[in-house]
C-alpha cells in the first residue's frame, strides 16, 4: 500500500469551526462586525496588550503600521535579510528603504548587536521578524529602539503565542503584526492582527482600515486616505472557534517537534536551536542541510516518498526585484540568510499530523540524507 501523501501544511479546521463560520454567513452579516470585535478582544487579553485590530491579512497590517507611523520616502527601516518577502515589500510600498541585516544561523533571527551597526540618521524604524515561530532578541532590540528613538514594529506573522521570558511577542513594540494565513498556526483563510499598547495609534489604524472614516455625531467624515483592509465576520468566526484550543495546538506541535529531535540523527542536518527563556511555536520545523546535499533534489525526492517539504524563507535581497534594485552581494553580506534560503528545509508540523506521521518523515529524512550526501 502506498502511504498517504503528507503535505507541508494543512489547516486544521474542525467541524465546529466551519459551523461557526457558516452560521455567520446564514445571518447575512458578511462584513466586519461582532465576530471581529470578539476576536480582537480575545487576542488583546491573551497577549496582554491594550489593543488588537484585525485586518485582511498580515501584509496589510504591516503596511498600515508603517503608514500610521508616517514612514515614507527618505526613511530607512531595518529588517532581516531572511524573511517572507512581505516584510520588505511593505517598506518599498510606502517609499522607504529596507536596510537588510543578516540573521543568526542558529535562530534565523536578526541580532540586536547587528541592528545597532546598521543605524544612521535616516533610520526611522526597526522591524524584526520572529522567524518560524521563535522570538527574536526582542528585549534587547527594544532597548536599542529606545536608545536611538526609533519605532519598533514586530513582524510576528508566524509567532502567535511565542514568548521571551514571560511576555508574548507582539507586546514589545509600537506595533506587533500577526498573520492568519493557512500556513500559520490558526487561520481565517486570509487575515491579520495588529497589536499595540498605544490607544492613539490603534485609533489611527482603525481609521486607515476603513477608508479613513471617522464618525462624529453620527455623521461620516473622511479624514485620511485610508484602505479597505477589513476582515470579514465569517473569517473571524473561524478563528474565534479555533482559538478555543490554541494552547492545545501549540502543545501538540511541541510534541511533534520532540519526535523530530529524537528521530533525526544525521550530523548532516542542523536542527533548530532554541535559546533559553523562549518557547517555539513551530510555524515551521526548519532544518538546514549540509552543503554536500542538493536541497532542491532533496525536496523532489521527499515528494516521491510522499512527503511535502519546501524552503522556509527567502533571502530577500537575493530575490529578483531586490537584487536588481539594491545589487547587494548576498554571499558576502548576508551569508547566513543566503545559506538558510539555499540549504534550508521546512518539514511538516501541524495539529493534524500523528506521531507516526512525524516518525515516518524523520525516517525518510535520515535515509535520503545518506543517499544524497
Ligand atoms: C506570512 C508572513 C507575512 C505575510 O502574512 P500574510 O497574511 O500572508 O499577508 C509577513 N511576514 C512574515 C514573516 C510571514 O511569515
XYZ file of N, CA and C in Angstrom, residues 216-341:
378
model
N -18.504 61.267 13.511
C -18.665 62.340 14.504
C -20.141 62.692 14.568
N -20.725 62.619 15.755
C -22.155 62.879 15.947
C -23.004 62.125 14.917
N -22.674 60.848 14.718
C -23.440 60.033 13.786
C -23.188 60.346 12.318
N -22.301 61.288 12.046
C -22.006 61.635 10.638
C -20.607 61.168 10.253
N -20.479 60.774 8.991
C -19.196 60.302 8.491
C -18.310 61.448 8.057
N -17.066 61.437 8.539
C -16.071 62.344 7.964
C -14.955 61.485 7.388
N -14.407 61.904 6.278
C -13.303 61.172 5.658
C -12.024 61.940 5.960
N -11.286 61.476 6.966
C -10.188 62.279 7.500
C -8.808 61.833 7.018
N -8.750 60.703 6.309
C -7.457 60.208 5.824
C -7.677 59.449 4.524
N -6.604 59.322 3.720
C -6.681 58.466 2.531
C -6.461 57.039 3.013
N -7.561 56.383 3.391
C -7.460 55.065 4.018
C -7.529 53.926 3.018
N -7.469 52.730 3.569
C -7.573 51.500 2.786
C -8.920 50.853 3.063
N -9.221 49.778 2.346
C -10.199 48.833 2.870
C -9.425 47.573 3.200
N -9.000 47.466 4.441
C -8.213 46.325 4.909
C -8.979 45.594 6.014
N -10.316 45.566 5.909
C -11.112 44.927 6.967
C -11.113 43.405 6.828
N -11.311 42.744 7.941
C -11.538 41.291 7.966
C -13.054 41.083 7.978
N -13.526 39.953 7.425
C -14.977 39.693 7.468
C -15.345 38.927 8.746
N -16.604 39.013 9.096
C -17.065 38.353 10.316
C -17.050 36.824 10.221
N -17.311 36.283 9.018
C -17.270 34.805 8.942
C -15.843 34.290 9.040
N -14.876 35.099 8.592
C -13.466 34.714 8.794
C -13.114 34.768 10.281
N -13.584 35.812 10.943
C -13.289 35.944 12.381
C -13.944 34.811 13.167
N -15.126 34.366 12.718
C -15.800 33.254 13.405
C -14.943 31.989 13.353
N -14.275 31.783 12.207
C -13.388 30.616 12.065
C -12.277 30.639 13.114
N -11.650 31.804 13.279
C -10.531 31.862 14.242
C -11.012 31.946 15.685
N -12.165 32.559 15.908
C -12.713 32.540 17.273
C -12.887 31.095 17.732
N -13.376 30.261 16.832
C -13.600 28.855 17.173
C -12.272 28.102 17.350
N -11.336 28.307 16.436
C -10.028 27.621 16.563
C -9.273 28.061 17.814
N -9.415 29.344 18.149
C -8.612 29.868 19.257
C -8.969 29.214 20.594
N -10.178 28.657 20.694
C -10.575 27.972 21.930
C -9.612 26.838 22.275
N -8.941 26.260 21.270
C -7.980 25.179 21.551
C -6.550 25.586 21.197
N -6.292 26.892 21.191
C -4.982 27.387 20.745
C -3.823 26.783 21.547
N -3.947 26.783 22.874
C -2.843 26.257 23.687
C -2.624 24.758 23.447
N -3.720 24.051 23.207
C -3.603 22.616 22.873
C -2.858 22.418 21.564
N -3.158 23.278 20.588
C -2.495 23.158 19.283
C -0.990 23.357 19.448
N -0.620 24.377 20.223
C 0.818 24.620 20.447
C 1.473 23.435 21.150
N 0.746 22.856 22.087
C 1.276 21.708 22.832
C 1.490 20.518 21.902
N 0.522 20.300 21.037
C 0.634 19.203 20.073
C 1.839 19.414 19.158
N 2.011 20.635 18.676
C 3.157 20.913 17.798
C 4.478 20.674 18.528
N 4.518 21.035 19.802
C 5.718 20.816 20.601
C 6.030 19.320 20.704
N 4.981 18.506 20.906
C 5.188 17.048 20.974
C 5.751 16.518 19.655
N 5.219 17.032 18.549
C 5.693 16.575 17.243
C 7.147 16.998 17.037
N 7.477 18.223 17.462
C 8.863 18.709 17.328
C 9.811 17.786 18.093
N 9.371 17.351 19.271
C 10.241 16.490 20.080
C 10.536 15.172 19.371
N 9.580 14.700 18.588
C 9.828 13.475 17.811
C 10.888 13.726 16.741
N 10.811 14.880 16.084
C 11.867 15.212 15.125
C 13.232 15.228 15.812
N 13.299 15.840 16.986
C 14.588 15.912 17.698
C 15.104 14.516 18.049
N 14.187 13.629 18.428
C 14.596 12.265 18.792
C 15.041 11.467 17.577
N 14.310 11.630 16.480
C 14.448 10.707 15.351
C 15.441 11.137 14.284
N 15.626 12.448 14.106
C 16.568 12.883 13.072
C 17.963 12.879 13.680
N 18.772 11.954 13.200
C 20.034 11.674 13.876
C 21.223 12.231 13.122
N 21.010 12.503 11.834
C 22.157 12.710 10.973
C 22.913 14.008 11.256
N 24.221 13.893 11.310
C 25.067 15.064 11.561
C 25.023 16.051 10.398
N 24.539 15.599 9.247
C 24.488 16.480 8.076
C 23.236 17.357 8.081
N 22.420 17.214 9.114
C 21.207 18.029 9.221
C 21.239 18.826 10.506
N 21.160 20.148 10.357
C 21.198 21.017 11.536
C 19.758 21.273 11.989
N 19.486 20.889 13.227
C 18.136 21.043 13.784
C 17.984 22.423 14.417
N 16.735 22.877 14.580
C 16.528 24.218 15.159
C 17.062 24.320 16.586
N 17.563 25.502 16.884
C 18.170 25.770 18.184
C 17.245 26.736 18.939
N 16.914 26.401 20.167
C 16.018 27.289 20.930
C 16.771 27.865 22.124
N 17.024 29.178 22.113
C 17.751 29.779 23.231
C 16.945 29.688 24.534
N 17.628 29.725 25.666
C 16.971 29.660 26.971
C 15.978 30.815 27.118
N 14.900 30.572 27.836
C 13.934 31.631 28.110
C 12.927 31.847 26.992
N 12.944 30.962 25.995
C 11.990 31.106 24.895
C 11.265 29.797 24.617
N 10.044 29.931 24.134
C 9.326 28.764 23.623
C 9.370 28.845 22.101
N 9.098 27.747 21.432
C 8.987 27.781 19.974
C 7.549 27.436 19.623
N 6.957 28.208 18.721
C 5.561 27.910 18.360
C 5.463 27.110 17.068
N 6.607 26.807 16.472
C 6.695 25.860 15.363
C 5.792 26.175 14.183
N 5.870 27.405 13.708
C 5.220 27.670 12.420
C 5.901 26.784 11.370
N 7.226 26.681 11.469
C 7.980 25.733 10.652
C 8.942 24.972 11.538
N 9.169 23.702 11.203
C 10.306 22.988 11.774
C 11.382 23.096 10.706
N 12.294 24.036 10.888
C 13.214 24.427 9.825
C 14.612 23.876 10.082
N 15.045 22.974 9.200
C 16.382 22.388 9.333
C 17.265 22.922 8.209
N 18.566 22.797 8.374
C 19.484 23.226 7.314
C 20.340 22.026 6.912
N 20.341 21.746 5.615
C 21.074 20.599 5.105
C 22.538 20.971 4.854
N 23.389 19.995 5.050
C 24.815 20.188 4.780
C 25.019 20.594 3.311
N 26.084 21.367 3.060
C 26.345 21.848 1.697
C 26.578 20.705 0.699
N 26.905 19.518 1.209
C 27.133 18.387 0.306
C 25.818 17.848 -0.276
N 24.689 18.324 0.248
C 23.386 17.819 -0.221
C 22.709 18.878 -1.081
N 22.204 18.474 -2.244
C 21.457 19.400 -3.095
C 20.032 19.509 -2.550
N 19.722 20.662 -1.982
C 18.433 20.840 -1.291
C 17.240 20.638 -2.237
N 17.333 21.150 -3.465
C 16.188 21.036 -4.367
C 15.940 19.583 -4.772
N 17.022 18.837 -4.949
C 16.873 17.401 -5.226
C 16.239 16.723 -4.010
N 16.656 17.154 -2.850
C 16.108 16.604 -1.594
C 14.583 16.793 -1.550
N 14.132 18.005 -1.915
C 12.691 18.301 -1.899
C 11.954 17.388 -2.889
N 12.529 17.231 -4.095
C 11.905 16.386 -5.122
C 11.810 14.934 -4.654
N 12.908 14.460 -4.059
C 12.932 13.047 -3.616
C 11.990 12.825 -2.430
N 11.871 13.817 -1.582
C 10.922 13.690 -0.468
C 9.497 13.594 -1.018
N 9.228 14.360 -2.043
C 7.898 14.329 -2.670
C 7.617 12.932 -3.235
N 8.628 12.340 -3.868
C 8.480 10.982 -4.401
C 8.189 9.986 -3.280
N 8.663 10.322 -2.092
C 8.414 9.467 -0.933
C 7.114 9.841 -0.229
N 6.368 10.740 -0.837
C 5.044 11.076 -0.305
C 5.054 12.115 0.800
N 6.070 12.983 0.793
C 6.174 13.987 1.852
C 6.472 15.363 1.251
N 5.644 16.322 1.601
C 5.821 17.685 1.111
C 6.764 18.463 2.004
N 7.807 19.053 1.396
C 8.713 19.947 2.132
C 8.975 21.131 1.212
N 9.573 22.168 1.717
C 9.938 23.303 0.866
C 10.991 24.136 1.592
N 11.559 25.110 0.894
C 12.450 26.016 1.609
C 11.610 26.820 2.596
N 12.251 27.386 3.623
C 11.474 28.003 4.691
C 11.199 29.483 4.528
N 12.181 30.233 4.050
C 12.021 31.684 3.923
C 12.992 32.172 2.867
N 12.719 33.348 2.342
C 13.580 33.894 1.289
C 14.738 34.703 1.874
N 15.892 34.621 1.182
C 16.916 35.651 1.380
C 16.431 36.794 0.487
N 15.859 37.816 1.101
C 15.113 38.811 0.320
C 15.987 39.600 -0.660
N 17.171 40.094 -0.228
C 17.981 40.837 -1.199
C 18.464 39.979 -2.362
N 18.254 38.686 -2.308
C 18.648 37.755 -3.364
C 17.520 37.557 -4.385
N 16.318 38.068 -4.082
C 15.170 37.899 -4.985
C 15.194 38.986 -6.058
N 14.643 38.661 -7.217
C 14.843 39.448 -8.432
C 14.695 40.963 -8.242
N 13.551 41.379 -7.700
C 13.287 42.821 -7.569
C 14.369 43.499 -6.722
N 14.696 42.897 -5.586
C 15.648 43.493 -4.641
C 17.085 43.396 -5.151
N 17.360 42.305 -5.870
C 18.691 42.111 -6.441
C 18.972 43.226 -7.446
N 17.971 43.474 -8.308
C 18.143 44.498 -9.343
C 18.252 45.882 -8.720
N 17.395 46.148 -7.741
C 17.330 47.496 -7.198
C 18.536 47.833 -6.316
N 18.963 46.887 -5.475
C 19.993 47.216 -4.475
C 21.363 46.613 -4.773
N 21.392 45.593 -5.650
C 22.658 44.984 -6.089
C 23.608 44.690 -4.929
N 23.097 43.976 -3.959
C 23.907 43.612 -2.800
C 24.512 42.227 -3.020
N 25.742 42.060 -2.608
C 26.416 40.774 -2.754
C 26.055 39.883 -1.561
N 25.013 39.080 -1.766
C 24.435 38.347 -0.627
C 25.406 37.360 0.004
N 26.203 36.673 -0.820
C 27.094 35.665 -0.231
C 28.149 36.344 0.659
N 28.410 37.600 0.362
C 29.392 38.341 1.157
C 28.743 39.003 2.383
N 27.588 39.651 2.163
C 26.998 40.478 3.220
C 25.983 39.718 4.075
N 25.282 38.767 3.451
C 24.241 38.025 4.184
C 24.457 36.520 4.060
N 25.652 36.036 4.416
C 25.935 34.613 4.192
C 24.962 33.690 4.933
N 24.537 34.086 6.129
C 23.657 33.200 6.910
C 22.251 33.135 6.308
N 21.759 34.287 5.882
C 20.431 34.327 5.265
C 20.436 33.563 3.946
N 21.497 33.743 3.190
C 21.576 33.067 1.884
C 21.649 31.557 2.067
N 22.428 31.133 3.040
C 22.562 29.691 3.268
C 21.250 29.099 3.768
N 20.561 29.810 4.674
C 19.272 29.324 5.178
C 18.255 29.230 4.043
N 18.344 30.155 3.094
C 17.446 30.124 1.936
C 17.794 28.966 1.003
